[in-house]
Amino acid sequence: MHVFVGMWKPRNSWLSLSQPARTAYLSKVTALTRLRLGSKAEPLAWSENTHAPTADKWQFFCVWRFASPELGDAYLGVLAENGWNDYFETESLRGAPKTPFDVMTRHVLL
């Protein structure tokens, strides 16, 4: 299992689209994501970033649980194939879930 965190904010190209164009685009990307990822991807949380120190940098974020690292690649592939990065500045994080102890141990071993 892998956890994926995506963060993004709209570019001017997105803001210049009409609301019907935005709706059509998001409907298309959502449907293609479901088709490509199927039941092996679980959306855990989607939200608007309300944390003031980072809200200007990343306006939105999502957290997914994927059955494999390849599903993270497939998800990013759907977005890339459909021009997501033309409309949004993005960043992502991902990895296999660990315990807090395991992660803190990695800090020690650096």
Coordinates of N, CA and C in Angstrom, one line a residue:
M1 N 0.8 -1.2 0.0 CA 0.0 0.0 0.0 C 0.9 1.3 0.0
H2 N 0.4 2.3 -0.7 CA 1.1 3.6 -0.7 C 0.2 4.7 -0.4
V3 N 0.7 5.7 0.2 CA -0.1 6.9 0.4 C 0.4 8.0 -0.5
F4 N -0.5 8.8 -1.1 CA -0.1 9.8 -2.0 C -0.8 11.1 -1.5
V5 N 0.0 12.2 -1.4 CA -0.5 13.5 -1.1 C -0.2 14.4 -2.3
G6 N -1.2 15.0 -2.8 CA -1.1 16.0 -3.9 C -1.5 17.4 -3.4
M7 N -0.7 18.4 -3.9 CA -1.0 19.8 -3.5 C -1.0 20.6 -4.8
W8 N -1.9 21.6 -4.9 CA -1.9 22.4 -6.1 C -2.6 23.7 -5.8
K9 N -2.3 24.6 -6.8 CA -3.0 25.9 -6.8 C -3.2 26.3 -8.3
P10 N -4.3 27.0 -8.6 CA -4.7 27.3 -9.9 C -3.7 28.3 -10.6
R11 N -3.4 28.1 -11.9 CA -2.7 29.0 -12.7 C -3.7 30.0 -13.3
N12 N -3.2 31.1 -13.9 CA -4.1 32.0 -14.5 C -4.8 31.4 -15.7
S13 N -4.3 30.4 -16.3 CA -5.0 29.7 -17.4 C -6.3 29.0 -16.9
W14 N -6.3 28.6 -15.7 CA -7.5 28.0 -15.1 C -8.5 29.1 -14.7
L15 N -8.0 30.2 -14.1 CA -8.8 31.3 -13.7 C -9.5 32.0 -14.9
S16 N -8.9 31.9 -16.1 CA -9.5 32.5 -17.3 C -10.5 31.7 -17.9
L17 N -10.7 30.4 -17.5 CA -11.8 29.5 -18.1 C -13.1 29.9 -17.5
S18 N -14.2 29.7 -18.2 CA -15.5 29.9 -17.7 C -15.8 28.8 -16.7
Q19 N -16.8 29.1 -15.9 CA -17.3 28.0 -14.9 C -17.8 26.8 -15.6
P20 N -18.5 26.9 -16.7 CA -18.9 25.7 -17.5 C -17.7 24.9 -18.0
A21 N -16.7 25.6 -18.5 CA -15.5 25.0 -19.0 C -14.8 24.3 -17.9
R22 N -14.7 24.9 -16.7 CA -14.0 24.3 -15.6 C -14.8 23.0 -15.2
T23 N -16.1 23.1 -15.1 CA -16.9 21.9 -14.7 C -16.7 20.8 -15.7
A24 N -16.8 21.1 -17.0 CA -16.6 20.0 -18.0 C -15.2 19.4 -17.9
Y25 N -14.2 20.2 -17.7 CA -12.8 19.6 -17.5 C -12.7 18.7 -16.3
L26 N -13.2 19.2 -15.2 CA -13.1 18.4 -13.9 C -13.9 17.1 -14.0
S27 N -15.1 17.2 -14.7 CA -15.9 16.0 -14.9 C -15.1 15.0 -15.7
K28 N -14.5 15.4 -16.7 CA -13.7 14.5 -17.6 C -12.5 13.9 -16.8
V29 N -11.8 14.7 -16.1 CA -10.6 14.2 -15.4 C -11.0 13.2 -14.3
T30 N -12.1 13.5 -13.6 CA -12.6 12.7 -12.6 C -13.0 11.3 -13.1
A31 N -13.8 11.3 -14.2 CA -14.2 10.1 -14.9 C -13.0 9.2 -15.4
L32 N -12.0 9.9 -16.0 CA -10.9 9.2 -16.5 C -10.0 8.6 -15.3
T33 N -10.0 9.3 -14.2 CA -9.3 8.8 -13.0 C -9.9 7.6 -12.5
R34 N -11.2 7.6 -12.4 CA -12.0 6.4 -11.9 C -11.8 5.2 -12.8
L35 N -11.8 5.5 -14.1 CA -11.6 4.4 -15.1 C -10.2 3.8 -15.0
R36 N -9.2 4.6 -14.9 CA -7.8 4.2 -14.9 C -7.4 3.5 -13.5
L37 N -7.9 4.0 -12.4 CA -7.5 3.5 -11.1 C -8.4 2.5 -10.5
G38 N -9.7 2.6 -10.8 CA -10.6 1.6 -10.3 C -10.7 1.6 -8.8
S39 N -11.0 0.4 -8.3 CA -11.1 0.2 -6.8 C -9.8 0.1 -6.1
K40 N -8.7 0.1 -6.8 CA -7.4 0.0 -6.1 C -6.9 1.3 -5.6
A41 N -7.7 2.3 -5.8 CA -7.3 3.7 -5.3 C -8.4 4.2 -4.4
E42 N -8.1 4.6 -3.2 CA -9.1 5.1 -2.3 C -8.8 6.6 -1.9
P43 N -9.7 7.5 -2.3 CA -9.5 8.9 -1.9 C -9.8 9.0 -0.4
L44 N -8.8 9.4 0.4 CA -8.9 9.5 1.9 C -9.4 10.9 2.3
A45 N -8.9 11.9 1.6 CA -9.3 13.3 2.0 C -9.0 14.2 0.9
W46 N -9.9 15.2 0.7 CA -9.7 16.3 -0.3 C -10.1 17.6 0.5
S47 N -9.3 18.6 0.3 CA -9.6 19.9 1.1 C -9.0 21.1 0.4
E48 N -9.5 22.2 0.9 CA -8.9 23.5 0.6 C -7.9 23.8 1.8
N49 N -6.7 24.2 1.5 CA -5.7 24.5 2.5 C -6.1 25.7 3.3
T50 N -6.4 25.6 4.6 CA -6.7 26.7 5.4 C -5.5 27.1 6.4
H51 N -4.4 26.5 6.2 CA -3.2 26.7 7.0 C -2.5 28.0 6.4
A52 N -2.7 29.1 7.1 CA -2.3 30.4 6.6 C -0.8 30.5 6.1
P53 N 0.2 29.9 6.8 CA 1.5 30.0 6.3 C 1.8 29.3 4.9
T54 N 0.9 28.4 4.5 CA 1.1 27.7 3.2 C 0.0 27.8 2.2
A55 N -1.1 28.5 2.6 CA -2.3 28.6 1.8 C -2.0 29.3 0.5
D56 N -1.1 30.3 0.5 CA -0.7 31.0 -0.8 C 0.0 30.1 -1.8
K57 N 0.8 29.2 -1.2 CA 1.6 28.3 -2.1 C 0.7 27.1 -2.6
W58 N -0.1 26.5 -1.7 CA -0.9 25.3 -2.1 C -2.3 25.6 -1.6
Q59 N -3.2 25.9 -2.5 CA -4.6 26.2 -2.2 C -5.4 25.0 -1.9
F60 N -5.1 23.9 -2.5 CA -5.9 22.6 -2.4 C -4.9 21.4 -2.1
F61 N -5.5 20.4 -1.6 CA -4.7 19.1 -1.4 C -5.6 17.9 -1.4
C62 N -5.0 16.8 -1.7 CA -5.7 15.5 -1.6 C -4.8 14.5 -1.0
V63 N -5.4 13.4 -0.4 CA -4.7 12.3 0.1 C -5.4 11.0 -0.4
W64 N -4.6 10.2 -1.1 CA -5.1 8.9 -1.6 C -4.3 7.8 -1.0
R65 N -5.0 6.6 -0.9 CA -4.3 5.4 -0.6 C -4.4 4.5 -1.9
F66 N -3.2 4.1 -2.4 CA -3.1 3.3 -3.6 C -2.6 1.9 -3.2
A67 N -3.1 0.9 -4.0 CA -2.7 -0.4 -3.7 C -1.2 -0.7 -4.1
S68 N -0.6 0.1 -4.9 CA 0.8 0.0 -5.4 C 1.3 1.3 -5.8
P69 N 2.7 1.4 -5.8 CA 3.3 2.7 -6.3 C 2.9 3.0 -7.7
E70 N 2.7 1.9 -8.5 CA 2.4 2.1 -9.9 C 1.1 2.9 -10.1
L71 N 0.2 2.7 -9.1 CA -1.1 3.5 -9.2 C -0.9 5.0 -9.0
G72 N 0.1 5.3 -8.2 CA 0.5 6.8 -8.1 C 1.0 7.3 -9.5
D73 N 1.8 6.5 -10.2 CA 2.2 6.9 -11.5 C 1.0 7.0 -12.5
A74 N 0.1 6.0 -12.4 CA -1.1 6.1 -13.2 C -1.9 7.3 -13.0
Y75 N -2.1 7.7 -11.7 CA -2.8 8.9 -11.4 C -2.2 10.1 -12.0
L76 N -0.9 10.2 -11.8 CA -0.2 11.4 -12.3 C -0.2 11.3 -13.9
G77 N -0.2 10.1 -14.4 CA -0.4 10.0 -15.9 C -1.7 10.5 -16.4
V78 N -2.8 10.2 -15.7 CA -4.1 10.7 -16.1 C -4.1 12.3 -16.1
L79 N -3.5 12.8 -15.0 CA -3.5 14.3 -14.9 C -2.6 14.9 -16.0
A80 N -1.4 14.3 -16.3 CA -0.5 14.8 -17.3 C -1.1 14.7 -18.7
E81 N -1.7 13.6 -19.0 CA -2.3 13.3 -20.3 C -3.5 14.3 -20.6
N82 N -4.1 14.8 -19.6 CA -5.2 15.7 -19.8 C -5.0 17.2 -19.4
G83 N -3.7 17.5 -19.4 CA -3.4 18.9 -19.2 C -3.5 19.6 -17.9
W84 N -3.6 18.7 -16.8 CA -3.7 19.3 -15.5 C -2.6 20.3 -15.1
N85 N -1.4 20.0 -15.5 CA -0.3 20.9 -15.2 C -0.3 22.2 -16.0
D86 N -1.1 22.2 -17.0 CA -1.3 23.5 -17.8 C -2.2 24.4 -17.0
Y87 N -3.1 23.9 -16.1 CA -4.0 24.6 -15.3 C -3.6 24.8 -13.9
F88 N -2.8 24.0 -13.4 CA -2.4 24.0 -11.9 C -0.9 23.8 -11.7
E89 N -0.4 24.6 -10.8 CA 0.9 24.3 -10.3 C 0.8 23.2 -9.2
T90 N 1.6 22.2 -9.3 CA 1.4 21.0 -8.4 C 2.7 20.5 -7.8
E91 N 2.5 19.8 -6.7 CA 3.6 19.1 -6.0 C 2.9 17.8 -5.4
S92 N 3.7 16.8 -5.3 CA 3.2 15.6 -4.7 C 4.2 14.9 -3.8
L93 N 3.7 14.1 -2.9 CA 4.5 13.3 -2.0 C 3.9 11.9 -2.0
R94 N 4.7 10.9 -1.8 CA 4.2 9.6 -1.7 C 5.1 8.6 -1.1
G95 N 4.6 7.6 -0.5 CA 5.4 6.5 0.1 C 4.6 5.5 0.8
A96 N 5.3 4.4 1.2 CA 4.6 3.4 2.0 C 4.4 3.9 3.4
P97 N 3.2 3.6 4.0 CA 3.0 4.0 5.4 C 3.9 3.4 6.3
K98 N 4.4 4.1 7.3 CA 5.2 3.6 8.4 C 4.7 4.1 9.7
T99 N 5.2 3.5 10.8 CA 4.9 3.9 12.1 C 5.7 5.2 12.4
P100 N 5.2 6.0 13.4 CA 6.0 7.1 13.8 C 7.4 6.7 14.2
F101 N 7.5 5.6 14.9 CA 8.8 5.1 15.4 C 9.7 4.8 14.2
D102 N 9.2 4.2 13.2 CA 10.0 3.9 12.0 C 10.5 5.2 11.3
V103 N 9.7 6.1 11.2 CA 10.1 7.4 10.6 C 11.1 8.1 11.4
M104 N 10.9 8.2 12.7 CA 11.8 8.9 13.6 C 13.2 8.1 13.6
T105 N 13.2 6.8 13.5 CA 14.4 6.1 13.4 C 15.2 6.4 12.1
R106 N 14.5 6.7 11.0 CA 15.1 7.1 9.8 C 15.8 8.5 10.0
H107 N 15.2 9.3 10.8 CA 15.8 10.6 11.1 C 17.2 10.4 11.8
V108 N 17.2 9.4 12.7 CA 18.4 9.2 13.4 C 19.5 8.6 12.5
L109 N 19.1 7.8 11.6 CA 20.0 7.1 10.7 C 20.5 8.0 9.5
L110 N 20.0 9.2 9.4 CA 20.5 10.0 8.3 C 22.0 10.3 8.4

